[in-house]
Coordinates of N, CA and C in Angstrom, one line a residue:
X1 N 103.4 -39.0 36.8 CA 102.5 -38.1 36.2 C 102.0 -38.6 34.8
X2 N 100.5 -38.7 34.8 CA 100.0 -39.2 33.8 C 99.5 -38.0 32.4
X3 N 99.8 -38.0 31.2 CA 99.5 -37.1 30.4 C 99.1 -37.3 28.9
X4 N 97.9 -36.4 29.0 CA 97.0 -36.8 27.6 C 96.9 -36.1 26.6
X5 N 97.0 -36.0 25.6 CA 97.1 -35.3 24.1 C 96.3 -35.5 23.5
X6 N 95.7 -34.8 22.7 CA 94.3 -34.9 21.7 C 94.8 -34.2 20.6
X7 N 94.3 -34.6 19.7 CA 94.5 -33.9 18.3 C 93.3 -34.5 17.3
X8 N 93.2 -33.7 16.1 CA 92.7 -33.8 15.1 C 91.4 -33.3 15.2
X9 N 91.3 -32.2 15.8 CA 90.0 -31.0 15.9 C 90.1 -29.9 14.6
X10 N 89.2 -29.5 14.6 CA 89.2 -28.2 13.5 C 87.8 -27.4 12.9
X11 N 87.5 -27.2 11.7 CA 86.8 -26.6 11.2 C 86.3 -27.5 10.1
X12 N 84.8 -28.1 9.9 CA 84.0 -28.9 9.2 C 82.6 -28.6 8.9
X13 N 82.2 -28.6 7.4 CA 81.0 -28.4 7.0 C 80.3 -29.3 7.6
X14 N 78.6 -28.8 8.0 CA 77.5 -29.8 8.5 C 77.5 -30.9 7.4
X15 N 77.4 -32.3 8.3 CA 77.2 -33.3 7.3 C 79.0 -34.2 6.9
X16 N 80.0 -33.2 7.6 CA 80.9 -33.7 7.5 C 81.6 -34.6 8.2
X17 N 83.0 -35.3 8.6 CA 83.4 -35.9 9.3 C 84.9 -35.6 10.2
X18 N 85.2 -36.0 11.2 CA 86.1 -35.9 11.8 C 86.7 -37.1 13.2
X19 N 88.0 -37.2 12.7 CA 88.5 -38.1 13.8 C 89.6 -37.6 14.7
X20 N 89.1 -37.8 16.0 CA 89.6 -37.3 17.2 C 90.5 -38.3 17.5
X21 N 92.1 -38.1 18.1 CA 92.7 -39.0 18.9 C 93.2 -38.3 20.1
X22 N 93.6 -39.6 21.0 CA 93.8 -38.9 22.1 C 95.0 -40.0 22.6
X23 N 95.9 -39.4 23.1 CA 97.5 -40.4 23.3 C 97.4 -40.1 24.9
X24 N 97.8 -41.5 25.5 CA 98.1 -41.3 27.2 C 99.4 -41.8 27.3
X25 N 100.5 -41.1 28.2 CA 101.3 -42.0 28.4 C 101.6 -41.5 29.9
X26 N 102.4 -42.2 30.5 CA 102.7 -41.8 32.4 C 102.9 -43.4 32.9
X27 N 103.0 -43.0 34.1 CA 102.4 -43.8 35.2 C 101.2 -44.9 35.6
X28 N 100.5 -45.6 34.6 CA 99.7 -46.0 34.5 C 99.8 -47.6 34.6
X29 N 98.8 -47.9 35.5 CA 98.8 -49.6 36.1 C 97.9 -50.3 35.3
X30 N 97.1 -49.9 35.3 CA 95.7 -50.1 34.6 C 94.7 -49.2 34.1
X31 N 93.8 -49.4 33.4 CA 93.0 -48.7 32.7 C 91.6 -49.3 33.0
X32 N 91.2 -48.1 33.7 CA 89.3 -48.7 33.9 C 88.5 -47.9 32.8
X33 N 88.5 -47.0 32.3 CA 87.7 -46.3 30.9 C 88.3 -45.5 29.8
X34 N 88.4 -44.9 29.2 CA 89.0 -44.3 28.3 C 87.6 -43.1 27.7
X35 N 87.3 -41.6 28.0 CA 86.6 -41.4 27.1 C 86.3 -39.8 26.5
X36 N 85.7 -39.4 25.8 CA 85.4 -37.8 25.2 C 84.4 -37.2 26.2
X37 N 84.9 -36.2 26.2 CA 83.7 -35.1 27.1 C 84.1 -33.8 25.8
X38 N 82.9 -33.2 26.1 CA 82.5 -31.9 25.2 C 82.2 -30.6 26.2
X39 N 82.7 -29.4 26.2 CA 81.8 -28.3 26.2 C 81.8 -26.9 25.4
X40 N 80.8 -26.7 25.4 CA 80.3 -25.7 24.4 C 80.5 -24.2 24.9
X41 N 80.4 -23.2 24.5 CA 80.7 -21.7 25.3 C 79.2 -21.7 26.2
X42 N 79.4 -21.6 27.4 CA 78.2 -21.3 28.3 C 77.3 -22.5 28.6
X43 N 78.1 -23.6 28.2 CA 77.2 -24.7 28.5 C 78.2 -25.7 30.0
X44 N 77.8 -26.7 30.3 CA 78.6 -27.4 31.2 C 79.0 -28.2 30.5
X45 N 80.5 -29.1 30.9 CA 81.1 -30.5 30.2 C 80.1 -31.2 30.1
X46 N 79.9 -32.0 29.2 CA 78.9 -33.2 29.0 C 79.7 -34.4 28.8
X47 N 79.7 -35.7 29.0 CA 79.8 -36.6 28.6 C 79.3 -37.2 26.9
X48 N 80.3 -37.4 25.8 CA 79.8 -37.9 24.9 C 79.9 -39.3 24.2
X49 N 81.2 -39.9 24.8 CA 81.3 -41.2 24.8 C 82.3 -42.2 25.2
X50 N 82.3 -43.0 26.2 CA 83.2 -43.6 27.0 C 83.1 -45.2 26.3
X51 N 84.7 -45.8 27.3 CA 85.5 -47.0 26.2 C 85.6 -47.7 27.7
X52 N 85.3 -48.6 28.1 CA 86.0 -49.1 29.7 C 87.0 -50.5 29.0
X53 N 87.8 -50.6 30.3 CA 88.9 -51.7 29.9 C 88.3 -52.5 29.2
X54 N 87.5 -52.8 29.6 CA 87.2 -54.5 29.1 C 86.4 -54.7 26.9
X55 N 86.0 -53.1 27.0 CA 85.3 -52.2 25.8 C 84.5 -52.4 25.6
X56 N 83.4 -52.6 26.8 CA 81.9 -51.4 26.3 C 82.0 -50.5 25.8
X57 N 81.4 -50.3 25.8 CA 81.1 -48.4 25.3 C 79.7 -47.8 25.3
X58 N 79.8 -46.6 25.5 CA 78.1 -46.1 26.1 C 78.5 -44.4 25.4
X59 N 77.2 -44.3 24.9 CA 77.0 -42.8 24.3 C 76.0 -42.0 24.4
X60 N 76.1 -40.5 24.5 CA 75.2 -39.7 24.5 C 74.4 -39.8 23.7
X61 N 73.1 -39.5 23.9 CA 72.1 -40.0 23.3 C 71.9 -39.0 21.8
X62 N 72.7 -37.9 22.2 CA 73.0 -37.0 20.9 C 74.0 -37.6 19.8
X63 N 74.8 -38.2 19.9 CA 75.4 -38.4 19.1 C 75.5 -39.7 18.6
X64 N 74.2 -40.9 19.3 CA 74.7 -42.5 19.1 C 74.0 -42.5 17.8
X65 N 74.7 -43.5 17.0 CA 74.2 -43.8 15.7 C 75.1 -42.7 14.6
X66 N 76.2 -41.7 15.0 CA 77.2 -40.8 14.5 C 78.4 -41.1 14.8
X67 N 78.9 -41.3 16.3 CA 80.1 -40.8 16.9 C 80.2 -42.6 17.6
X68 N 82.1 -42.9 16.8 CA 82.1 -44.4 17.4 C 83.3 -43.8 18.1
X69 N 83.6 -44.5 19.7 CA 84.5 -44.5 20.1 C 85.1 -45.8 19.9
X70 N 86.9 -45.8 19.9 CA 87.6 -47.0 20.0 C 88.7 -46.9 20.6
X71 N 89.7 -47.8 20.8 CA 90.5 -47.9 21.9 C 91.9 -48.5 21.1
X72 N 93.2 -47.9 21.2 CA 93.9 -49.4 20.8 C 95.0 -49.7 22.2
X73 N 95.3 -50.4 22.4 CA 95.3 -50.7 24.2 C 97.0 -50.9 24.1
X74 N 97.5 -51.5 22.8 CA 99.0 -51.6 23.1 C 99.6 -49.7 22.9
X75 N 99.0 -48.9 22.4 CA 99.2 -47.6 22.7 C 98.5 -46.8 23.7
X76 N 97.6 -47.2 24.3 CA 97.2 -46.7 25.2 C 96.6 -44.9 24.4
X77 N 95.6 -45.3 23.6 CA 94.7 -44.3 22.6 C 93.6 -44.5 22.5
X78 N 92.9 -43.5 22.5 CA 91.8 -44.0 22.4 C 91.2 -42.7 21.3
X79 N 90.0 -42.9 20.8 CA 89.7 -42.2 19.2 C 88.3 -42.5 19.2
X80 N 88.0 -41.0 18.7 CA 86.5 -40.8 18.4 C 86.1 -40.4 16.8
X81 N 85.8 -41.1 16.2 CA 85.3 -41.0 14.8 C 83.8 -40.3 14.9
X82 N 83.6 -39.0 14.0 CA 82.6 -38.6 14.6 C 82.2 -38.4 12.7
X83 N 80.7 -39.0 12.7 CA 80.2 -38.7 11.1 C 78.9 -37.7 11.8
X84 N 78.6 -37.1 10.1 CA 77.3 -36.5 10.0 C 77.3 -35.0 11.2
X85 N 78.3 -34.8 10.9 CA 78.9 -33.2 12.6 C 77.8 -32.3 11.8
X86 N 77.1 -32.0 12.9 CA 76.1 -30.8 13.1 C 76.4 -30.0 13.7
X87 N 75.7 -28.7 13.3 CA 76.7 -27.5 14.3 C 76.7 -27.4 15.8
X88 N 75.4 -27.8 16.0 CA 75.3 -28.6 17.8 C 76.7 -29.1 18.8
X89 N 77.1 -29.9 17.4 CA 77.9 -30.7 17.9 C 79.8 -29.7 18.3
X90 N 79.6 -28.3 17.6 CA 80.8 -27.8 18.0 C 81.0 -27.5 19.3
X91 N 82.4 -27.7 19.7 CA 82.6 -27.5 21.6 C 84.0 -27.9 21.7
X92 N 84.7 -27.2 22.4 CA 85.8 -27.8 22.8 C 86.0 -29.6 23.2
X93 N 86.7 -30.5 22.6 CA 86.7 -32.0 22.9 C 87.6 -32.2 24.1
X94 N 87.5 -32.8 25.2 CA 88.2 -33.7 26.1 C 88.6 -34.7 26.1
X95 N 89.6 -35.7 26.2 CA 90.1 -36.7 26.7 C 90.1 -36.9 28.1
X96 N 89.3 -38.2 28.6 CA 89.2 -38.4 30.0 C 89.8 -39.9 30.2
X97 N 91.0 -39.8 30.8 CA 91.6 -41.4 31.8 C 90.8 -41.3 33.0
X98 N 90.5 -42.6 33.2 CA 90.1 -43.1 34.7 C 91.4 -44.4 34.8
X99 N 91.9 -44.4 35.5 CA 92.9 -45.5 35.9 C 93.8 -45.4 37.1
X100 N 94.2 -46.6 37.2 CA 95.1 -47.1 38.2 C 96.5 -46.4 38.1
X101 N 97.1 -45.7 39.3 CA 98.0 -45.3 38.7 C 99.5 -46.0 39.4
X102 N 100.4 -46.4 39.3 CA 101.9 -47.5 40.0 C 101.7 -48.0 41.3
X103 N 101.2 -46.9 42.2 CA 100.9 -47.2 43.8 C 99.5 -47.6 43.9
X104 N 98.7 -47.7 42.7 CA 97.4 -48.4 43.0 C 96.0 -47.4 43.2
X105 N 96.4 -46.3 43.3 CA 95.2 -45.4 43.7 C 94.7 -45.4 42.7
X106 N 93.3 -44.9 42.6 CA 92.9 -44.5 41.3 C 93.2 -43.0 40.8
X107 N 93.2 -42.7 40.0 CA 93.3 -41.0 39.5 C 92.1 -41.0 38.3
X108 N 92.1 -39.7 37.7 CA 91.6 -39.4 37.0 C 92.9 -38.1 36.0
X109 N 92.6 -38.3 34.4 CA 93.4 -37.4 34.1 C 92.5 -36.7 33.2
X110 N 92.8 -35.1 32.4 CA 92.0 -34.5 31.4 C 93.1 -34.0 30.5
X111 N 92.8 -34.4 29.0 CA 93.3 -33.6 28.5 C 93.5 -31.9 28.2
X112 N 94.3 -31.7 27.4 CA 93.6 -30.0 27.4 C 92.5 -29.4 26.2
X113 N 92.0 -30.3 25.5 CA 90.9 -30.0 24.8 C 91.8 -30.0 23.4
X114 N 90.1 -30.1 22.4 CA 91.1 -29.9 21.1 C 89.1 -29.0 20.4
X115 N 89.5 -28.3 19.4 CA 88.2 -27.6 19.1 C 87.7 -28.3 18.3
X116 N 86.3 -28.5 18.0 CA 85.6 -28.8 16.7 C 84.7 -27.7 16.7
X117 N 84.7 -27.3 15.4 CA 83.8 -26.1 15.0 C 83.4 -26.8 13.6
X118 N 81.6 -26.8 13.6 CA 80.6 -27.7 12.7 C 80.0 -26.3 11.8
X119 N 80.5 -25.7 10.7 CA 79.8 -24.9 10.3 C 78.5 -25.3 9.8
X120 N 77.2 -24.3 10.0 CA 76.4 -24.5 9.0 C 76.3 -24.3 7.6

């Protein structure tokens, strides 16, 4: 069983900053992406910005040029530094595994969210 943890959500004036982490540990063979998903009340999950093994990285077009994702791979963490938070930007955060898991299948895992709320 694979299992993800996020922390470092909370409450930030517009224009402020916040760094998200996210800890994996389990069953894991390999790692094909590492990344954040968002949703908002009454909106659907969005994608905001993914890490793949090798570390590309690709972002919502809302947040590129604000929000860096990184990876550190002997912990198996991955972290979203998010500058310049607009209230847009508040939504419950996700952590998303894509990987290999001991028998080889792929899985997918989700965290349980962590909040950001961007006052105006």
């Amino acid at each position: 069983q694979v299992q993800l943890v996020e922390s470092g959500g909370g409450l930030v004036q517009a224009g402020g900053s916040l760094r998200l982490s996210c800890a994996a540990s389990g069953s894991i063979l390999s790692i094909n992406s590492m990344g954040w998903y968002r949703q908002a009340p009454g909106k659907q999950r969005e994608l905001v910005a993914v890490i793949t093994g090798g570390g590309s990285t690709s972002y919502a077009d809302s947040v590129k040029g604000r929000f860096t994702i990184s990876r550190d791979n002997a912990k198996i963490m991955v972290y979203l530094q998010m500058n310049s938070l607009k209230p847009e930007d508040t939504a419950n955060y996700y952590c998303n595994l894509d990987f290999r898991g001991r028998l080889g299948s792929r899985s997918y895992s989700w965290g349980q969210g962590t909040q950001v709320t961007v006052s105006s």
